[in-house]
Short mmCIF file of C-alpha atoms in Angstrom, two decimals:
data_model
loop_
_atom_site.label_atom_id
_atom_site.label_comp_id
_atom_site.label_asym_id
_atom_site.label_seq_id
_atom_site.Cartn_x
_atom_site.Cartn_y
_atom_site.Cartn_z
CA UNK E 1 -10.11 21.85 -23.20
CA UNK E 2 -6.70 23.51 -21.52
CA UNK E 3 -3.75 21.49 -22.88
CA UNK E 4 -2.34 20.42 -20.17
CA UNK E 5 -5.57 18.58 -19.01
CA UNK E 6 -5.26 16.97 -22.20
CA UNK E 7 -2.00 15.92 -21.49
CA UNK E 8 -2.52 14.53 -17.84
CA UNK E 9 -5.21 12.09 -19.26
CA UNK E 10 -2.67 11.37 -22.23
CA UNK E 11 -0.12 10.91 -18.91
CA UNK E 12 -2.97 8.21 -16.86
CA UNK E 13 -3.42 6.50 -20.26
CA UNK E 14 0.05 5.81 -21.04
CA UNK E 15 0.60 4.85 -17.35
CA UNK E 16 -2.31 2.90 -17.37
CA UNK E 17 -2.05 0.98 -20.62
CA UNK E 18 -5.77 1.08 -20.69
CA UNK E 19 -8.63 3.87 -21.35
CA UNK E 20 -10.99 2.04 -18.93
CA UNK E 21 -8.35 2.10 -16.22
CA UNK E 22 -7.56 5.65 -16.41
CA UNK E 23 -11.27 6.87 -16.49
CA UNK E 24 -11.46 5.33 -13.03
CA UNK E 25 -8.29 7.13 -12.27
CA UNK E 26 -9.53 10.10 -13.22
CA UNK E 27 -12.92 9.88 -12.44
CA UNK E 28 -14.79 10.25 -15.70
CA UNK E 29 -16.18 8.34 -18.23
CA UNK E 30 -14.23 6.15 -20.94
CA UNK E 31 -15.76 7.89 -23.45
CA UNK E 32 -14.00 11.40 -22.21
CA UNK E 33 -11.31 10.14 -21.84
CA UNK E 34 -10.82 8.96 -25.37
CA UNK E 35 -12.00 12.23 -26.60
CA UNK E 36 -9.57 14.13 -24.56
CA UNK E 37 -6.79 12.04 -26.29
CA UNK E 38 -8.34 12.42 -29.73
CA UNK E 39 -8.33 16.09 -28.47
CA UNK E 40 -4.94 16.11 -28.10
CA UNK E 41 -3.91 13.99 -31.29
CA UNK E 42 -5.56 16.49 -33.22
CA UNK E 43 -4.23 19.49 -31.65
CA UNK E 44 -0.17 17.63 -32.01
CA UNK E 45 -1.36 16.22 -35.62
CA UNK E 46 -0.25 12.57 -34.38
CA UNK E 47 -1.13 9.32 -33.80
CA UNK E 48 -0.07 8.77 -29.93
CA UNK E 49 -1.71 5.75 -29.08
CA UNK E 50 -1.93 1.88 -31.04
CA UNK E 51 -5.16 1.19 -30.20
CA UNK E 52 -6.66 -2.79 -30.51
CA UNK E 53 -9.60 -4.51 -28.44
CA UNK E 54 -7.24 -5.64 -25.63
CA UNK E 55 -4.16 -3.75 -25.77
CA UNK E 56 -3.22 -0.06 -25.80
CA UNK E 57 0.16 0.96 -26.77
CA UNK E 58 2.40 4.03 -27.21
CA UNK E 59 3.22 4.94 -30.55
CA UNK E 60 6.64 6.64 -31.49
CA UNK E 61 4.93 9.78 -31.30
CA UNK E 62 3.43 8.86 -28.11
CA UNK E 63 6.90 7.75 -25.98
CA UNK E 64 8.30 11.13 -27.03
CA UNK E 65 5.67 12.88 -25.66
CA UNK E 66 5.26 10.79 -22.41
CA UNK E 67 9.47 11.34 -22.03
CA UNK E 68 9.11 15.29 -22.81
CA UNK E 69 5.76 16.08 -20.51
CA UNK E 70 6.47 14.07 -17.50
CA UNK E 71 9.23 16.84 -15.94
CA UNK E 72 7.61 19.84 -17.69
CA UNK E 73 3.76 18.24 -15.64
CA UNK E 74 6.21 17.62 -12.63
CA UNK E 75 7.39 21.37 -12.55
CA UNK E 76 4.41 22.05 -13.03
CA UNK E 77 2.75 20.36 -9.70
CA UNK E 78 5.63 21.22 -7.68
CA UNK E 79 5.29 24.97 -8.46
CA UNK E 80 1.61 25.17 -7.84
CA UNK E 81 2.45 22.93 -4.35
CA UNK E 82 4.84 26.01 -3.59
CA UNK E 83 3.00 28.62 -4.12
CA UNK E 84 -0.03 26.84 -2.60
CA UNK E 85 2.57 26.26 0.42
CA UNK E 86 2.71 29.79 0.63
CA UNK E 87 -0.36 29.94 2.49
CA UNK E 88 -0.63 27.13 5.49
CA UNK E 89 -3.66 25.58 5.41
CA UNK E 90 -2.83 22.41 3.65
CA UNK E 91 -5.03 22.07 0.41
CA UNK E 92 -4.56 20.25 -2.74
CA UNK E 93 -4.67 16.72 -4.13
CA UNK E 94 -2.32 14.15 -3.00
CA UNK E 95 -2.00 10.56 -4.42
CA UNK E 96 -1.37 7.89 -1.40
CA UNK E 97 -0.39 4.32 -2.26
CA UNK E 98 -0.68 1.72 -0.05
CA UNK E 99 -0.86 -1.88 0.24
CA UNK E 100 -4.31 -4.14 -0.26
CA UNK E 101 -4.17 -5.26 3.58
CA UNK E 102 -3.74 -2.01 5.26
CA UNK E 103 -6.83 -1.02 3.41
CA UNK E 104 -8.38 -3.59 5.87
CA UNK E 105 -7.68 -1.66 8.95
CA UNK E 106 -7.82 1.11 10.92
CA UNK E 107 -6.43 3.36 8.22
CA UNK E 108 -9.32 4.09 5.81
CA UNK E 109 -11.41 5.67 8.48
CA UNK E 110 -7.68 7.69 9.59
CA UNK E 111 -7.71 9.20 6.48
CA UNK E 112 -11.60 9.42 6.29
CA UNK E 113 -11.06 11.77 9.74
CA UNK E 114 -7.93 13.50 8.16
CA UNK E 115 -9.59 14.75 5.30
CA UNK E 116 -12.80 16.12 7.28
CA UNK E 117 -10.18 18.24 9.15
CA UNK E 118 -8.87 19.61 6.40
CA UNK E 119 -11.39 19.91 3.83
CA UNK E 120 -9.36 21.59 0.96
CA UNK E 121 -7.45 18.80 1.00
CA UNK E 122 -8.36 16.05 -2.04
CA UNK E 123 -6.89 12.31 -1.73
CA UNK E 124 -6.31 9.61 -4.09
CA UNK E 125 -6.02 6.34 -3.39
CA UNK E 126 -3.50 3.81 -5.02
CA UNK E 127 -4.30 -0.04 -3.41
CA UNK E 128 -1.18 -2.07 -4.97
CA UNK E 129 1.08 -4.68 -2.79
CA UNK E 130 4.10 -3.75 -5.21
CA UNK E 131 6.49 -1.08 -4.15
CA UNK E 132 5.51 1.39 -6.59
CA UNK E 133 7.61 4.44 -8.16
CA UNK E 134 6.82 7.47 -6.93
CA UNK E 135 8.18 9.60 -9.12
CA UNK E 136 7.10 7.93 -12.52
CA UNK E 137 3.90 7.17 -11.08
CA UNK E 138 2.96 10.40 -9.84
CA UNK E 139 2.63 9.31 -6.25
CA UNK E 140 3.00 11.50 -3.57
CA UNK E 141 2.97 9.04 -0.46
CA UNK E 142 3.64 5.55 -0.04
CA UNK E 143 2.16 3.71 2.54
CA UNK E 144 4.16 0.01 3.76
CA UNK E 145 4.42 -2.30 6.83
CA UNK E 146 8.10 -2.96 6.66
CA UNK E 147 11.78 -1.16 5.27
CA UNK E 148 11.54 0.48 1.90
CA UNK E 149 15.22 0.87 0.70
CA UNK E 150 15.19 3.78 -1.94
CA UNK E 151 17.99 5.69 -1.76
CA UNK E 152 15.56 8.46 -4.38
CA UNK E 153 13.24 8.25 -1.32
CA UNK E 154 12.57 9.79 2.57
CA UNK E 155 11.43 7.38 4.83
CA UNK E 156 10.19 7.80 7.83
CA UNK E 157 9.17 5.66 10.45
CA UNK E 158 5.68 6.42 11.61
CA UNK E 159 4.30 3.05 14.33
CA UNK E 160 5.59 -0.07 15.35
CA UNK E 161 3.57 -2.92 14.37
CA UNK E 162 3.55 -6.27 16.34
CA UNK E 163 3.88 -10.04 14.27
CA UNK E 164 1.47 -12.49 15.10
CA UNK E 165 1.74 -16.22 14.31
CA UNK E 166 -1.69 -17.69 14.07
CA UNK E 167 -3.89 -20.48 13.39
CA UNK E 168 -7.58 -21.79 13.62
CA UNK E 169 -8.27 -23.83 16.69
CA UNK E 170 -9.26 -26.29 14.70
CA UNK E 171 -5.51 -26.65 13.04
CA UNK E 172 -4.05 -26.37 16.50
CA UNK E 173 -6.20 -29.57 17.77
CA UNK E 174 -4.78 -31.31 14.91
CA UNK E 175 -1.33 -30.32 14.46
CA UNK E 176 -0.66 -29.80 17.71
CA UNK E 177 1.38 -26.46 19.53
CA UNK E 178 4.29 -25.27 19.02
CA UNK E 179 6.46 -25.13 22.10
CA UNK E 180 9.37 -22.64 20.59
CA UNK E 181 9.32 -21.27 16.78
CA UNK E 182 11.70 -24.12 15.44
CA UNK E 183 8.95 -26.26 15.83
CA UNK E 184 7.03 -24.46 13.15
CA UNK E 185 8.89 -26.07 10.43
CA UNK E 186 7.27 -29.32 10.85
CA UNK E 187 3.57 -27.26 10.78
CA UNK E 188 1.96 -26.10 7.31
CA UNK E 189 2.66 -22.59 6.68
CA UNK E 190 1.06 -19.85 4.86
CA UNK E 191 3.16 -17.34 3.47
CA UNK E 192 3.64 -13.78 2.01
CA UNK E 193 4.81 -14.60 -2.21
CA UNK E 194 7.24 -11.71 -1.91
CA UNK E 195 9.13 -13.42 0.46
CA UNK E 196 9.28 -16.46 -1.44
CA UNK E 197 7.93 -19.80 -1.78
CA UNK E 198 9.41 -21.43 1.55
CA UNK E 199 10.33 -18.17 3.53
CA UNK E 200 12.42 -17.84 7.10
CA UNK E 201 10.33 -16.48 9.52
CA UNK E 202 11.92 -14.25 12.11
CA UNK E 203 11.37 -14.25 15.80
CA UNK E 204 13.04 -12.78 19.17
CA UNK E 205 13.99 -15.59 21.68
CA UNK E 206 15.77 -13.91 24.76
CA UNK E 207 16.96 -11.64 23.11
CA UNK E 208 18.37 -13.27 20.05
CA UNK E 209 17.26 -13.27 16.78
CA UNK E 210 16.03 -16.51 15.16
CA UNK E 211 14.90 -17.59 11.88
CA UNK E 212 13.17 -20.55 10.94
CA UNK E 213 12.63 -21.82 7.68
CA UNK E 214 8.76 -22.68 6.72
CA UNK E 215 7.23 -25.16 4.15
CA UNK E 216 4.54 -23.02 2.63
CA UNK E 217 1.34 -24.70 0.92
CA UNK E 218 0.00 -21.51 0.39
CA UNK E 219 1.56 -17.90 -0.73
CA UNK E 220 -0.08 -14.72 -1.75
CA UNK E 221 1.00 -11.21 -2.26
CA UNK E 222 -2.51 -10.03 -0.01
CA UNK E 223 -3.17 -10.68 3.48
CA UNK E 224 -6.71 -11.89 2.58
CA UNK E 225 -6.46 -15.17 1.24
CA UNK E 226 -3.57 -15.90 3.66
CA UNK E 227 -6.12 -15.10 6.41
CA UNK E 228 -9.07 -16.83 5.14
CA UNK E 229 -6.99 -19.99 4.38
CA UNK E 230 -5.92 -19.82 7.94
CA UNK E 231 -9.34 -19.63 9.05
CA UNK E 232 -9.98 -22.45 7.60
CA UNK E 233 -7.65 -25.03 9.35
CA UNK E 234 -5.49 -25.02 6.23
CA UNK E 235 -2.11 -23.73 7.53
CA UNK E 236 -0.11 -21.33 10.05
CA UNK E 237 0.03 -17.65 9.15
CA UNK E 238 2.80 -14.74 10.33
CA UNK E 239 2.09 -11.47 9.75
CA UNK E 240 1.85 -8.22 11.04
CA UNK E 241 -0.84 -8.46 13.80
CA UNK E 242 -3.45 -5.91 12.43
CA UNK E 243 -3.99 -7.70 9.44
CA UNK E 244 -5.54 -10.09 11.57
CA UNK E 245 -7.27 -8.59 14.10
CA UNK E 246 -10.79 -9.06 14.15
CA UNK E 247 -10.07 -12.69 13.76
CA UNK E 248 -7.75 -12.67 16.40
CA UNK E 249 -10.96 -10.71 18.59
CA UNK E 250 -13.37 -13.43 17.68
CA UNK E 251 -11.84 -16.41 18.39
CA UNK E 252 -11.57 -17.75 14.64
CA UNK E 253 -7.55 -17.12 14.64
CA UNK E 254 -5.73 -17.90 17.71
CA UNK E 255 -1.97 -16.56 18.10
CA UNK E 256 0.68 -18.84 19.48
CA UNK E 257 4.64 -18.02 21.14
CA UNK E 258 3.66 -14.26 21.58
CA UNK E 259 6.50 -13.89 24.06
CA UNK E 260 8.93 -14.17 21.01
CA UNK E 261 6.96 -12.70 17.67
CA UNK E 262 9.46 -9.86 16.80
CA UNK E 263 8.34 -6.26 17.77
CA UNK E 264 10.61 -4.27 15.58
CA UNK E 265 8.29 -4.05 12.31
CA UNK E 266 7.31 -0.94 11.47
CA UNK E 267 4.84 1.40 9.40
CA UNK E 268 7.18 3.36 6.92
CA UNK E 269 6.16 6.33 5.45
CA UNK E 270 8.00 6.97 1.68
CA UNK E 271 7.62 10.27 -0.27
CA UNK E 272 9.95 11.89 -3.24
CA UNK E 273 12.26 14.34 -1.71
CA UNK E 274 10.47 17.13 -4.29
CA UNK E 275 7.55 16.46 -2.12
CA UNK E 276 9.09 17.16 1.47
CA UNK E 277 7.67 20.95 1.40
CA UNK E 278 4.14 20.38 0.88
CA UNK E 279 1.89 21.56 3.57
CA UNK E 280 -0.62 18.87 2.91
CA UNK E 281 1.69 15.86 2.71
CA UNK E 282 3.39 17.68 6.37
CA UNK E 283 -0.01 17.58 7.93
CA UNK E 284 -1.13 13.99 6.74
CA UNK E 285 2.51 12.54 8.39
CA UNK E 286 2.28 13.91 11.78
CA UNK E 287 -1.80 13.09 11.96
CA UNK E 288 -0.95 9.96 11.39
CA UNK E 289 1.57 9.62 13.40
CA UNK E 290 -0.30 11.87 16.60
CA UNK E 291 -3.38 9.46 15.74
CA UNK E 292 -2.70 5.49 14.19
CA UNK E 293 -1.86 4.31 17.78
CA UNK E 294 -5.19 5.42 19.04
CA UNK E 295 -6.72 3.93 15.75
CA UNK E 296 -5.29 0.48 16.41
CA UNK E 297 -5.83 0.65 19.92
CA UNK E 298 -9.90 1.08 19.28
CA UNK E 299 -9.41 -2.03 16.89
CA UNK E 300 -7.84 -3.77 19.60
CA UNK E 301 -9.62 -3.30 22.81
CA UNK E 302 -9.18 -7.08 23.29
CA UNK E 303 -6.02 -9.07 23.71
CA UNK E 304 -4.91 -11.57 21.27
CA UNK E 305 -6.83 -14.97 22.34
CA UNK E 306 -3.67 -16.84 22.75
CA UNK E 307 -3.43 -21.19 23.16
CA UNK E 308 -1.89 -21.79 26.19
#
């Protein structure tokens, strides 16, 4: 097998910290993919991996070469992006990473429309709330629903997305309705664990900003749980508004104090600034941007059902 094949499953291994894992990654079986490193071991005459039931860790051997082929496998990509860019169709395979909730929404069947206009282009996709590193994680794009600060990064803004505060009906007969968002800090709130335990939520009263501190019962670093607790009558949820949508659309979430749920949350798009040439990468941004809004609007033919 060419070398540096061997070396790019050497590369999703070591990132990985797991054979299993990376055969996913790369599509083929564990059993390649340990043969491709034994491959490789023999070729280098070393030992590159410690290798037990449950872990898999790099050897001395094995740092040096991780350190030594990830520019040489970046120069690599970026030259066969140039000369690919050469030509402008966009082809080529790009690795997107985004977070676990926009998975749940219009975007999937975006990039499922994307890629049937441009067939030569390949995509990979990387589900992962973190904010991952581009650049030592080989990712091309990075998908997230507010500010990325990376000064290694471009960032661009690509939609606006509306905040929702929410709750089953159910929870609202109980609890009661909030009449302005202070009043939110005597209800039970859900909340997003990167924000921490007892976040501020932020909201725009005539024109001024206000944040009000929550008591969460509940955090997670997915949308899902958040949302299925709420549908459940166990607490108040804030988030951006697509992440909720077809419970919003049924009935099974209702949104309260609309007038003053901030609209200045955006979708950010984050790519290495090695990457800012490529014809594929070009062509995903602005159908994204020319399209999402349409996307979201076909998710949302129906208004928030909103407690009066």
């Amino acid at each position: 097998m060419d070398t540096l094949d061997l070396i790019r499953t050497f590369q999703e291994v070591a990132r990985r910290g797991s054979f299993a894992d990376a055969a996913r990654a790369l599509d083929v079986s564990r059993a390649k993919v340990s043969k491709y490193v034994a491959e490789l071991e023999a070729r280098l005459d070393a030992r590159l991996f410690h290798r037990s039931t449950r872990t898999v860790s790099l050897t001395d051997a094995g740092t040096l070469l991780l350190e030594r082929s990830n520019p040489l496998m970046q120069m690599i990509d970026l030259t066969r992006v140039e000369l690919q860019e050469r030509s402008s169709t966009p082809a080529g395979r790009m690795r997107v990473a985004l977070p676990h909730g926009l998975a749940q929404t219009a975007l999937p069947g975006l990039l499922n429309e994307f890629m049937l206009k441009y067939p030569a282009v390949h995509l990979s996709l990387h589900l992962d709330s973190r904010l991952v590193d581009l650049v030592d994680e080989g990712i091309d794009l990075a998908l997230r629903v507010g500010r990325i600060g990376d000064a290694n990064m471009i960032v661009r803004k690509l939609q606006p997305i509306p905040m929702a505060v929410a709750a089953a009906p159910a929870y609202w007969t109980a609890h009661g309705l909030p009449a302005q968002p202070d009043d939110l800090a005597d209800h039970v709130a859900l909340t997003y664990s990167p924000l921490g335990p007892n976040p501020q939520w932020r909201f725009d009263v005539d024109g001024e900003a206000v944040s009000v501190a929550v008591h969460s019962r509940m955090d997670a670093n997915d949308a899902r749980p958040l949302v299925d607790a709420a549908m459940r009558g166990l607490g108040v949820i804030y988030m951006p508004q697509l992440l909720m949508q077809p419970q919003l659309d049924s009935g099974a979430l209702q949104a309260v104090l609309t007038e003053c749920t901030p609209r200045d949350v955006w979708l950010y798009a984050a790519y290495a600034q090695r990457r800012h040439n490529s014809a594929a990468l070009k062509a995903l941004l602005l159908f994204l941007e020319e399209n999402w809004r349409f996307a979201f609007k076909r998710r949302t033919r129906r208004e928030p059902q909103t407690v009066l």
